[in-house]
Phi, psi and omega in degrees: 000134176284164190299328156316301188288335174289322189309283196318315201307308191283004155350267200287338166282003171278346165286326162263347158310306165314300181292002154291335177231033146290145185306190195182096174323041176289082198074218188294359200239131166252103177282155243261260205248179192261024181243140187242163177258083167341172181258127174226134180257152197239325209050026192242017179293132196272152197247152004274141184124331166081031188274160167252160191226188161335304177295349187267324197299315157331296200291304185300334172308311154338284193284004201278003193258007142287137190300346167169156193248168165212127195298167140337155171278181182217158207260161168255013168188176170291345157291322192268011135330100160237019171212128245255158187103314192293143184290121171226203214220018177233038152211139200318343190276324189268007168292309186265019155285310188306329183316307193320312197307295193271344145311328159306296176330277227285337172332300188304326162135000182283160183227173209180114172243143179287189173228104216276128181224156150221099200272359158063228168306343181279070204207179170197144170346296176321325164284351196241151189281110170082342205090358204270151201277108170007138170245169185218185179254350158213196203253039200246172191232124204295179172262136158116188203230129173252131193278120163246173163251120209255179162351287163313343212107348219252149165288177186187116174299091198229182176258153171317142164258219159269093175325174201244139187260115170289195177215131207309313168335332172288347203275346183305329189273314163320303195288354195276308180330285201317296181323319184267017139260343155298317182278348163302320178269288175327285180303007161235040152092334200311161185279322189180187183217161186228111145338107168282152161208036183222228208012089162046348156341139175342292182319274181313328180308321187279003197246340172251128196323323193265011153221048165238320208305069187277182180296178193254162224295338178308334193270015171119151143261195201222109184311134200276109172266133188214100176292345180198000000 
């Protein structure tokens, strides 16, 4: 390659490399550059409760020289749990795990939006408030395996089962989850919040063809269960 053409190649990427740490307006916040921190689930919410601790406030503290973080996802209620471990954002033990966090965060000089979840069918029993069966936008039952925690302590790999088709009278108590977990997230300090609403997850479950399509009205309803 001639030397001309090596000049042109690295142009532009010494042009997005610089525009990865120009400041960046985001709402009321100016961040110092433009790299973020993704949502990574840690699995490390101390039990019994999915509370968060010292140790989650370390790793994000650790992380705060991100232009702003966006937490693990966090469940907004015991129904909406799908791994065993994970953190969630609708009871004061867990308000006041998350404080630690973002008081670290923001010491460190960092900013940290929660991450609002419900994983819908991607669940097990084992996970649910009573035993009782996942819920969905149908009754279909996913491919793959849900991490629980078994007897012993121990994670565990078990299969998805077949979920509970919710019913529209339920989606006012869905949407209730959520809401009392945003206000949930204020009252632990957080800068702001992200819906999740993708990977096969509650949200994404109703917008895609292959987990809506459920049995037909013959085979029934389904009694209305309100777990948490």
């Amino acid at each position: 390659m001639a030397p001309t053409s090596v000049v042109e190649a690295v142009r532009p990427q010494q042009a997005v490399a610089e525009l990865l740490f120009q400041p960046y307006r985001l709402g009321p916040f100016t961040l110092p550059h433009r790299i973020v921190m993704a949502p990574l689930t840690r699995s490390r919410a101390r039990q019994p409760g999915n509370v968060p601790t010292s140790l989650n406030a370390c790793y994000y503290a650790q992380r705060a020289s991100a232009a702003f973080i966006i937490s693990e996802a966090t469940q907004v209620s015991m129904q909406g749990q799908g791994y065993a471990w994970t953190p969630g954002i609708h009871s004061r033990e867990q308000v006041e795990g998350w404080r630690l966090v973002t008081d670290a965060v923001h010491a460190a000089g960092g900013r940290i939006f929660l991450q609002l979840w419900h994983v819908g069918r991607i669940s097990h029993p084992a996970l649910q408030p009573d035993h009782m069966l996942p819920v969905a936008p149908a009754a279909i039952t996913p491919a793959g395996d849900a991490f629980i925690e078994n007897d012993r302590g121990e994670g565990q790999l078990v299969p998805f089962v077949r979920p509970r088709a919710l019913q529209i009278e339920e989606m006012p108590y869905i949407v209730q989850q959520y809401a009392r977990g945003a206000r949930n997230a204020l009252a632990a300090n957080f800068d702001g919040v992200e819906v999740h609403g993708a990977n096969g997850y509650l949200i994404d479950q109703f917008i895609s063809s292959g987990t809506t399509i459920g049995p037909t009205p013959t085979e029934g309803r389904w009694p209305i269960e309100r777990g948490c």
